[in-house]
Short mmCIF file of C-alpha atoms in Angstrom, two decimals:
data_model
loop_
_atom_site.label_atom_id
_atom_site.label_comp_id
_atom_site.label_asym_id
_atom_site.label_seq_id
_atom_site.Cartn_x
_atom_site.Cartn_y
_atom_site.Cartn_z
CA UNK X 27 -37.45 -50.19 7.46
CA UNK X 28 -39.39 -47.43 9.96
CA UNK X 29 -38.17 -44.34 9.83
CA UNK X 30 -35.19 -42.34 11.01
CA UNK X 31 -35.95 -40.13 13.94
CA UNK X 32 -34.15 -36.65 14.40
CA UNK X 33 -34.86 -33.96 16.84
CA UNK X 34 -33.72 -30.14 15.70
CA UNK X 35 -33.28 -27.26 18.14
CA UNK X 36 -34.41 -24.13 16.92
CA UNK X 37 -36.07 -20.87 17.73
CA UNK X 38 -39.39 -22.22 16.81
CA UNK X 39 -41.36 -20.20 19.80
CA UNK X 40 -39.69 -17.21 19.16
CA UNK X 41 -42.85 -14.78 17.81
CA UNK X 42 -40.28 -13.68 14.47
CA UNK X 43 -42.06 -15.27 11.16
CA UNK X 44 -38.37 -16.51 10.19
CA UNK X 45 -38.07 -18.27 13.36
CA UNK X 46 -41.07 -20.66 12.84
CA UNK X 47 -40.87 -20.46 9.24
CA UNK X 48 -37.37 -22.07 8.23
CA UNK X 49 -38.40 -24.74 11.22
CA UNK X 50 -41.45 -25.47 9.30
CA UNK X 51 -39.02 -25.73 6.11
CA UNK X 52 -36.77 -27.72 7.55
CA UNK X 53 -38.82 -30.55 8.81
CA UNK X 54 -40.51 -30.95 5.61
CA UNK X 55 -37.21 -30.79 3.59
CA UNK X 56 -36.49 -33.78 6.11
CA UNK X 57 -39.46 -35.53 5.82
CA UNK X 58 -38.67 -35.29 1.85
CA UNK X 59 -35.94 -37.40 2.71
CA UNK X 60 -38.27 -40.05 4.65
CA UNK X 61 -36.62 -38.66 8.14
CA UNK X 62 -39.20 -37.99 10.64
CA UNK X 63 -38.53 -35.43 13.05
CA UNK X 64 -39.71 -33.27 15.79
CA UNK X 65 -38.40 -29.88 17.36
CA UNK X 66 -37.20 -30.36 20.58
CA UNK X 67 -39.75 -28.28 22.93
CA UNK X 68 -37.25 -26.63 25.32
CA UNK X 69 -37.12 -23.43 26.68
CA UNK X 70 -34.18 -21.13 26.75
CA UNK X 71 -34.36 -18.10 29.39
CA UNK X 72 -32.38 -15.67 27.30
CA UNK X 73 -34.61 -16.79 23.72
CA UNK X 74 -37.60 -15.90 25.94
CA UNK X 75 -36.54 -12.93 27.35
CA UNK X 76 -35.51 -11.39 23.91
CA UNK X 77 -39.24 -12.32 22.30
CA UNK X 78 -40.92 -12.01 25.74
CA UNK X 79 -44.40 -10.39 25.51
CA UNK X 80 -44.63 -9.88 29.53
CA UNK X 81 -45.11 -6.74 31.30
CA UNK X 82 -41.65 -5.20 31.66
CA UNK X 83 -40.56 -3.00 34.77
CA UNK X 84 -41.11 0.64 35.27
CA UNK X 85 -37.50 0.31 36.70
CA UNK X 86 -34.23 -1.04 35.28
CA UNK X 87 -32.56 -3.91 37.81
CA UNK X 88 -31.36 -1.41 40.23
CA UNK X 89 -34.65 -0.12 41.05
CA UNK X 90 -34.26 2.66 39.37
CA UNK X 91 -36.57 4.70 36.87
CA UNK X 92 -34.89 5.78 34.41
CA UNK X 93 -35.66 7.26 29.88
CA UNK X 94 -35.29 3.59 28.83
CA UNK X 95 -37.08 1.90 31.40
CA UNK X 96 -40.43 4.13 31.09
CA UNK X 97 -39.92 3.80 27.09
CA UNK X 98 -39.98 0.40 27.64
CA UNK X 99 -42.70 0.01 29.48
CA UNK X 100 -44.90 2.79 27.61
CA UNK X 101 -43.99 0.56 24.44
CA UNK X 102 -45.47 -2.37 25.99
CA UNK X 103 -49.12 -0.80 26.69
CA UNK X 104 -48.84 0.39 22.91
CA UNK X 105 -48.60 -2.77 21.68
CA UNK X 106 -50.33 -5.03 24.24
CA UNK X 107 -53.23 -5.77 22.40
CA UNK X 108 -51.21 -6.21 19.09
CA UNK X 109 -48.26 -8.78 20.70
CA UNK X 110 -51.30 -10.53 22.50
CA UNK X 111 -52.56 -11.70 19.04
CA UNK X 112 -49.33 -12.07 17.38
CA UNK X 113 -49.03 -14.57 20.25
CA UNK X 114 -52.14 -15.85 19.92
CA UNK X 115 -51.13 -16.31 15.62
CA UNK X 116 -48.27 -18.57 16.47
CA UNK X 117 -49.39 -20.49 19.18
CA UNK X 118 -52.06 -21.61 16.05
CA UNK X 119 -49.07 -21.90 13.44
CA UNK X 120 -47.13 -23.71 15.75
CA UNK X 121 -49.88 -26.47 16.47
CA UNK X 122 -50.70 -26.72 12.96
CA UNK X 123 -47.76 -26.94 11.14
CA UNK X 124 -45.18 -28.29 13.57
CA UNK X 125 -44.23 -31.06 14.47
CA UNK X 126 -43.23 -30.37 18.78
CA UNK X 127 -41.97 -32.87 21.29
CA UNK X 128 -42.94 -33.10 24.71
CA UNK X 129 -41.81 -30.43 26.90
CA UNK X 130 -38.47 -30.49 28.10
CA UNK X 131 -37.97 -28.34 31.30
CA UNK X 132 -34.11 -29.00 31.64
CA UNK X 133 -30.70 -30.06 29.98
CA UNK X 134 -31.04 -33.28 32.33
CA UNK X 135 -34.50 -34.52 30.97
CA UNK X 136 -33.29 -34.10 27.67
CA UNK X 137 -30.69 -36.58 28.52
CA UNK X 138 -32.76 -39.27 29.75
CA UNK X 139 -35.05 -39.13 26.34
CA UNK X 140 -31.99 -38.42 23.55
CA UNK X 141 -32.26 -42.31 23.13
CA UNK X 142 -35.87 -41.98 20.92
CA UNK X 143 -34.05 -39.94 18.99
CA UNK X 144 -31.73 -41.20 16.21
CA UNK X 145 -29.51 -37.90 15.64
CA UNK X 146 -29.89 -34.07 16.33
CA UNK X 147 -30.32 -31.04 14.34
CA UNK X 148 -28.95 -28.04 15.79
CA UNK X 149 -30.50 -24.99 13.56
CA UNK X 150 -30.94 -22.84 11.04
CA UNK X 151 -31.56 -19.01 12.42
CA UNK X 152 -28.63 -17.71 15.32
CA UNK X 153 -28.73 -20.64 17.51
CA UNK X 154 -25.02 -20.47 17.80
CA UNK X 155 -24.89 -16.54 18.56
CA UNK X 156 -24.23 -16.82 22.16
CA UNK X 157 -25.41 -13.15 22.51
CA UNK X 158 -29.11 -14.37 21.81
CA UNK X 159 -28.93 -17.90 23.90
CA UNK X 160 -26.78 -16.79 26.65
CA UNK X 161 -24.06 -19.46 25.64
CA UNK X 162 -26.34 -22.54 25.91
CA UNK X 163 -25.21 -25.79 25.70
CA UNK X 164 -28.43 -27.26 24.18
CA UNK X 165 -28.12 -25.05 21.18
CA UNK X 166 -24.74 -27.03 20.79
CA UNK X 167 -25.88 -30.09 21.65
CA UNK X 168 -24.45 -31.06 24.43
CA UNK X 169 -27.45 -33.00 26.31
CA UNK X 170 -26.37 -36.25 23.81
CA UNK X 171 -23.57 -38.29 21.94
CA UNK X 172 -20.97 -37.17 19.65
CA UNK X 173 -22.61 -39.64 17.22
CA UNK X 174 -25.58 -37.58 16.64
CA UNK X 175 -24.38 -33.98 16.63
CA UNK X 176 -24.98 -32.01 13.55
CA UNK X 177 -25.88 -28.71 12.31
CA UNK X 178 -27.53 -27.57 9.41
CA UNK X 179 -27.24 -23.52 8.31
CA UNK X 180 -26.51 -22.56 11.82
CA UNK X 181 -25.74 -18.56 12.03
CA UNK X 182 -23.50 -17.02 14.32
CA UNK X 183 -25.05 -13.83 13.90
CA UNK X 184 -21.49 -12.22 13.44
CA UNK X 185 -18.23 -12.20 10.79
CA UNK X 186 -16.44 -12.74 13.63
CA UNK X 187 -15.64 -14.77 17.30
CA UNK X 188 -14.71 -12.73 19.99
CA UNK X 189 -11.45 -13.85 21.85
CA UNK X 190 -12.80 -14.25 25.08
CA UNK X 191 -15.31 -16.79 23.28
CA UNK X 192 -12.89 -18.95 21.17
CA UNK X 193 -13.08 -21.35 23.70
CA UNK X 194 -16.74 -22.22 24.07
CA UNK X 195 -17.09 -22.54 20.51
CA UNK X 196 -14.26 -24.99 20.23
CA UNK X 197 -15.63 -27.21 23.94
CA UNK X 198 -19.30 -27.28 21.66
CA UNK X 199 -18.23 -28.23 17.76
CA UNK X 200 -15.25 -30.27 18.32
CA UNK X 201 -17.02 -33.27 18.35
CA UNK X 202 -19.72 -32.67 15.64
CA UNK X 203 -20.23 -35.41 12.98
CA UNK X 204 -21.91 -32.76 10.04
CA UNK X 205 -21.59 -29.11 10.68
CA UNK X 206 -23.38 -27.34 7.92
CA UNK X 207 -23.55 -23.15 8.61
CA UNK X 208 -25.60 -20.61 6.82
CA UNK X 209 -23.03 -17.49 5.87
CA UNK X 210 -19.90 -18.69 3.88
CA UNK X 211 -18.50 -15.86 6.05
CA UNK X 212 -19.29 -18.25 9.22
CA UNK X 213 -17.17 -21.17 7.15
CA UNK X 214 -13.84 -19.18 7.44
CA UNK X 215 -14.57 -17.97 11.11
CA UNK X 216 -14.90 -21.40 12.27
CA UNK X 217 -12.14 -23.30 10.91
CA UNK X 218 -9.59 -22.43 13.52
CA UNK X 219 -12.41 -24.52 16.35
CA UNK X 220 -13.56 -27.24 13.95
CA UNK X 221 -10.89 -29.50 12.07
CA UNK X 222 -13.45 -31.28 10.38
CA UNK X 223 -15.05 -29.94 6.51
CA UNK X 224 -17.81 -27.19 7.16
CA UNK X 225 -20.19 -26.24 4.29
CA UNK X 226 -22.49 -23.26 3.50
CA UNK X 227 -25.83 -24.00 2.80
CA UNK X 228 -29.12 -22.15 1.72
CA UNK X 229 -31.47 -21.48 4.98
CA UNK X 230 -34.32 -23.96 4.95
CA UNK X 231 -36.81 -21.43 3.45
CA UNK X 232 -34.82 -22.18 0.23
CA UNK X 233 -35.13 -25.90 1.03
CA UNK X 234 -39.03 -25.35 -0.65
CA UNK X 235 -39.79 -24.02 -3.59
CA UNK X 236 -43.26 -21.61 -4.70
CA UNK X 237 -45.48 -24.58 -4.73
CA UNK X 238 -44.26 -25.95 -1.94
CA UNK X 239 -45.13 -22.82 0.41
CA UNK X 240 -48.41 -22.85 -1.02
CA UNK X 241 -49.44 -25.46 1.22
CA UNK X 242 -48.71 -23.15 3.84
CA UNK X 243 -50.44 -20.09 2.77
CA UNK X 244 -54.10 -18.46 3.58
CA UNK X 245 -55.29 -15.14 2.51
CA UNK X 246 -55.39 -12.57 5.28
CA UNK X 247 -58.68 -11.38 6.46
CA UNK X 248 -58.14 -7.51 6.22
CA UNK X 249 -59.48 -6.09 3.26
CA UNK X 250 -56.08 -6.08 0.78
CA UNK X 251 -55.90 -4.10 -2.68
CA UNK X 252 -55.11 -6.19 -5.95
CA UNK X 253 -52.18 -4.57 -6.26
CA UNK X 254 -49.84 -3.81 -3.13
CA UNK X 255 -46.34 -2.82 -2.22
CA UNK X 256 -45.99 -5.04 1.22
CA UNK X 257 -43.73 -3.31 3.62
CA UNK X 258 -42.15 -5.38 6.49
CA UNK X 259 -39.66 -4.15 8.65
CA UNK X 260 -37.84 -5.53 11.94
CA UNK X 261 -38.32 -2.40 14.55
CA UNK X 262 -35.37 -2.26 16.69
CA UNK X 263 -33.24 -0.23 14.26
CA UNK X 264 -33.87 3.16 12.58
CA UNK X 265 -35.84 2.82 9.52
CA UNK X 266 -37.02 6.18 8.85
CA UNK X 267 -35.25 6.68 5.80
CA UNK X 268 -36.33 2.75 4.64
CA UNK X 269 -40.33 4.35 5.23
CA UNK X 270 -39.57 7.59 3.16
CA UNK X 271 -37.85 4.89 0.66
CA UNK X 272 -41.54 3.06 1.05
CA UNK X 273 -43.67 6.01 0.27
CA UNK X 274 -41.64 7.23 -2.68
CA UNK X 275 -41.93 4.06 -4.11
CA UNK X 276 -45.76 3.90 -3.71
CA UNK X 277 -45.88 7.77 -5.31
CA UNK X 278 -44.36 6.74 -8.02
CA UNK X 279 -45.95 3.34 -8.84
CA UNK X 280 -49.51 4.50 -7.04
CA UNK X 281 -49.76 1.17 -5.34
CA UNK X 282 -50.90 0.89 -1.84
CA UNK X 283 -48.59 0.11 0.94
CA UNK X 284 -49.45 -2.85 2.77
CA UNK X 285 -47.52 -2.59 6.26
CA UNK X 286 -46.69 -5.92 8.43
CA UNK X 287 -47.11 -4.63 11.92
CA UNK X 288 -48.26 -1.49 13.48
CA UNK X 289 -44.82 0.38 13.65
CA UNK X 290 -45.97 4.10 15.13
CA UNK X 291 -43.00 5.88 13.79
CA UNK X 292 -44.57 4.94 10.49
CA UNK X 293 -47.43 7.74 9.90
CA UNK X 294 -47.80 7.40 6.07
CA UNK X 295 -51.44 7.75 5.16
CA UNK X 296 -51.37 5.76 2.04
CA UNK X 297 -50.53 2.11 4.11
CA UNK X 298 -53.12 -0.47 5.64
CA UNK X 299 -51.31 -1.99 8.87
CA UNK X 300 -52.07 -5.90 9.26
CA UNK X 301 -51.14 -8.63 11.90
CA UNK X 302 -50.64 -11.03 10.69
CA UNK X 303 -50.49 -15.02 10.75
CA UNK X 304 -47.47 -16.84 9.91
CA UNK X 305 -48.94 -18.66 7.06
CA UNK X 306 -51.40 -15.61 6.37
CA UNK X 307 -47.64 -13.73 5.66
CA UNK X 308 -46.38 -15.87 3.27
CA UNK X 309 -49.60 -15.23 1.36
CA UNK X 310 -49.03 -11.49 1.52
CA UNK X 311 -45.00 -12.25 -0.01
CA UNK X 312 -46.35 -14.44 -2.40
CA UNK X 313 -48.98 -12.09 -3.85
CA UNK X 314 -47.36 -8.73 -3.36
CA UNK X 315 -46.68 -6.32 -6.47
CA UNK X 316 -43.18 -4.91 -4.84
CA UNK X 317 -41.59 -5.71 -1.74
CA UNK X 318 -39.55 -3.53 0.70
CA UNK X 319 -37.86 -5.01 3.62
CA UNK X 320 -34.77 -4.98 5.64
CA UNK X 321 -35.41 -8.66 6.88
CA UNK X 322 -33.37 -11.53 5.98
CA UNK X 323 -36.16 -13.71 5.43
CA UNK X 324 -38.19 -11.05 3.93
CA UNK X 325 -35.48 -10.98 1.74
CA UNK X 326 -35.53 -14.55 1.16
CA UNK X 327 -39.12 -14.86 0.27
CA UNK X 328 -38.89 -12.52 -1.73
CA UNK X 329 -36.45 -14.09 -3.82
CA UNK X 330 -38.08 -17.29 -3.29
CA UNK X 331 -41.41 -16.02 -5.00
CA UNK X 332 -39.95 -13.35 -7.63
CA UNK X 333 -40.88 -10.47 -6.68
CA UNK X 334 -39.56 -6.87 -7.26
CA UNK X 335 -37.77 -6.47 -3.93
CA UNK X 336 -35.63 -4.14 -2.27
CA UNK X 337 -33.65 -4.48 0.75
CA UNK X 338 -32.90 -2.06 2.67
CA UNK X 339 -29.25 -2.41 5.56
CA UNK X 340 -29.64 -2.92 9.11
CA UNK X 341 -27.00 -0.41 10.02
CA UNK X 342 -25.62 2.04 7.58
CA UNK X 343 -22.58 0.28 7.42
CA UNK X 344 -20.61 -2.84 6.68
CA UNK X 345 -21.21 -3.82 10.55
CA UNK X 346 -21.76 -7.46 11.60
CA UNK X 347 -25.61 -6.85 11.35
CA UNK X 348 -25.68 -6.36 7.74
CA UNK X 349 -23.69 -9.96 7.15
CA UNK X 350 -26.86 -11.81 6.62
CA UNK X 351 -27.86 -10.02 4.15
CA UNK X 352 -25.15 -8.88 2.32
CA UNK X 353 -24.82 -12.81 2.21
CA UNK X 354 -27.54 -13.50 0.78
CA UNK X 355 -27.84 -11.00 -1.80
CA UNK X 356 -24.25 -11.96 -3.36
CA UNK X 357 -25.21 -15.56 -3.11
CA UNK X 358 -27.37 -14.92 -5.92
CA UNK X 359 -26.36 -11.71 -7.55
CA UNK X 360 -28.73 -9.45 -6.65
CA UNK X 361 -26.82 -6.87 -4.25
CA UNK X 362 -28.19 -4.16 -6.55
CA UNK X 363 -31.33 -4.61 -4.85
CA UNK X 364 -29.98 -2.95 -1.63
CA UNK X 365 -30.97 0.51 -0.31
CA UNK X 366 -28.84 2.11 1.95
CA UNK X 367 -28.51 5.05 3.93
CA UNK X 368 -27.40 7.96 1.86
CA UNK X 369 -31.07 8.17 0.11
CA UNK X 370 -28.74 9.01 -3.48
CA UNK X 371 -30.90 7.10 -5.87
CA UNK X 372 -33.66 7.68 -8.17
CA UNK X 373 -36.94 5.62 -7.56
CA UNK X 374 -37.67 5.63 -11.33
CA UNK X 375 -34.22 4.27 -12.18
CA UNK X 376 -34.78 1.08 -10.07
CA UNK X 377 -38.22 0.09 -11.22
CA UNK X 378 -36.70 -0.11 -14.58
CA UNK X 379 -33.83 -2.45 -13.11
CA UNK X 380 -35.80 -5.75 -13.49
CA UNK X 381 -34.51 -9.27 -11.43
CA UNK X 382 -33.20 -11.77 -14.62
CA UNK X 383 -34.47 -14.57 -12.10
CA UNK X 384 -33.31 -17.51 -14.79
CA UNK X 385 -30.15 -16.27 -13.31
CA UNK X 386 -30.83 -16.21 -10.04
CA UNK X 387 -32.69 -19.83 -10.74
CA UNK X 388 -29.46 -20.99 -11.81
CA UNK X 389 -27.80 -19.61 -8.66
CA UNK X 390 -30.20 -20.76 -6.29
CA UNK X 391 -30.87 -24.50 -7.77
CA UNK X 392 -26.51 -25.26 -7.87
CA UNK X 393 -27.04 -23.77 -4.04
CA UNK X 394 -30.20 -26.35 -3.49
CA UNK X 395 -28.24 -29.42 -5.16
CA UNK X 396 -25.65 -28.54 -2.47
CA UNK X 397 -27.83 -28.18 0.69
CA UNK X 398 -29.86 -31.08 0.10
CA UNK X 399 -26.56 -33.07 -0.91
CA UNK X 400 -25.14 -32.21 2.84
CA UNK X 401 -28.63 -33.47 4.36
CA UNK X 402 -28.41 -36.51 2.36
CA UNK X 403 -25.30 -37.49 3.17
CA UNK X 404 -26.54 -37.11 6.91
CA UNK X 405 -29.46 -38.74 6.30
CA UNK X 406 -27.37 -42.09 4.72
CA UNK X 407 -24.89 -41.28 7.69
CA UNK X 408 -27.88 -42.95 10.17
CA UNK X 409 -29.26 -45.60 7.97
CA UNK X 410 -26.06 -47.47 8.21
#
């Protein structure tokens, strides 16, 4: 019997590690389950936008110049050179590892090729946060059948739907044959626009296991100490007390700091800054001494590969941006392993608080047995 053949819509050219790395997970979960599969190769204006590496305007869109504008664009000669490679990184990753489909331009030549395919995969990461795609339909699906619409670990991005947005949500998912979403927060929210059953499952990073990523891992070329704390950090929130966090920790262990990106608020002498490859930084995660981050997939390779890890919130409160993680971190009992705000805790107490991971294990593998339960029963849905 030749294989099934699904297509999944993703953020897989977004320049964000998570992005291209749960897409790489999820096709070879799939491909596990002797599904072949490709990610759909269409563009979204808004996903572009958000990740675009273009020259911005000295002027906002009333031809103005204004603080935010000129920061913006000063930003952008800063890191030029730096996004030009990280661009240049992915582009490789992305040929290498993924599986892509012909380019698709528009919603209607999707619709004249959604015959090769034998059912759709809509996720994991935000695809259904309309903030990030601007509300598109192709994120939902809507260029083929009801038959083959299904999700798997789909994030809203939010705890919540706005009012005004009830109704889009309910037009897209009423029809879905498997909607799978990735925060059991998202499960309640979208019960009152989808009658059918909705389950929470692990993001596809979880999908593969340590030995597993190491097919996807190569050393990075930068000279790296034995030991290292790796720092990585998403830069459009205030981290500065997440960097003193950082260099307390490497005082008091005297470990290096190896830094993922070249973040000029962060002036610490004791750090070696590295861009890297998507595969090159799943080698740093998987050979790191400690890890600090206040990334959700930071988080989750940390977990992933057992490391010392500490988290550190988005926002210094229980705001929508913080769901993903707080998610994750009660998922599988580790919430003790956040850092927030107040900077009330003693870096000596913590690095005696060691991860029991055969707990976590335990967590993590029911969560697993779950996941690949809801794919399988998708998978048997087609072969019939």
């Amino acid at each position: 019997m030749e294989k099934l053949k699904a297509g999944i819509v993703t953020f897989h050219r977004a320049t964000n590690y998570g992005a291209v790395l749960q897409a790489y997970a999820l096709q070879n979960a799939l491909l596990k389950l002797g599904v072949k599969s490709e990610i759909i190769d269409n563009r979204c204006d808004r996903v572009d936008l958000l990740y675009s590496k273009n020259r911005p305007e000295k002027t906002d869109k009333n031809g103005k110049v204004t603080a935010q504008s000129v920061k913006a664009f000063v930003s952008w000669v800063l890191k030029r050179k730096d996004n030009k490679l990280k661009r240049y990184l992915f582009d490789n990753f992305i040929e290498q590892y993924l599986s892509i489909s012909k380019k698709f331009d528009s919603r209607i030549e999707l619709i004249k090729e959604e015959a090769y395919y034998d059912f759709f995969i809509c996720g994991s990461d935000q695809v259904w946060n309309l903030g990030v795609t601007d509300s598109n339909g192709i994120y939902f699906l809507d260029f083929t059948s009801s038959s083959k619409k299904n999700s798997y670990a789909a994030s809203l991005g939010s705890a919540r739907i706005d009012e005004s947005n009830i109704n889009v949500y309910r037009k897209y998912l009423h029809d879905f044959q498997h909607v799978s979403v990735r925060e059991h927060t998202n499960t309640n929210v979208l019960k009152e626009v989808y009658k059918g059953e909705i389950t929470c499952v692990l993001d596809p990073t979880f999908l593969l296991r340590k030995e597993d990523w190491s097919k996807c891992c190569k050393p990075v070329k930068e000279i790296i100490p034995t030991r290292y704390i790796l720092f990585y950090e998403l830069y459009d929130m205030d981290n500065t007390s997440l960097h003193e966090f950082t260099n307390r920790l490497s005082k008091a262990t005297n470990i290096s700091i190896v830094h993922i990106g070249k973040n000029r608020k962060y002036r610490y002498k004791n750090h070696i800054d590295c861009v890297p490859a998507p595969e090159q930084w799943v080698w740093l995660f998987k050979n790191a001494e400690y890890i600090v981050t206040n990334s959700f997939h930071g988080t989750a390779f940390s977990i992933n590969f057992h490391k010392e890890f500490f988290t550190g919130l988005l926002v210094p409160d229980e705001r929508p941006a913080n769901i993903r993680l707080n998610d994750i971190l009660e998922n599988v009992s580790l919430t003790d392993r956040k850092i927030d705000y107040s900077g009330n805790y003693k870096i000596e107490d913590l690095l005696h608080k060691k991860i029991k991971w055969d707990v976590v294990d335990r967590k993590l593998d029911k969560m697993r047995d779950i996941s690949f339960h809801f794919l399988n029963q998708m998978v048997d849905f087609y072969k019939q």
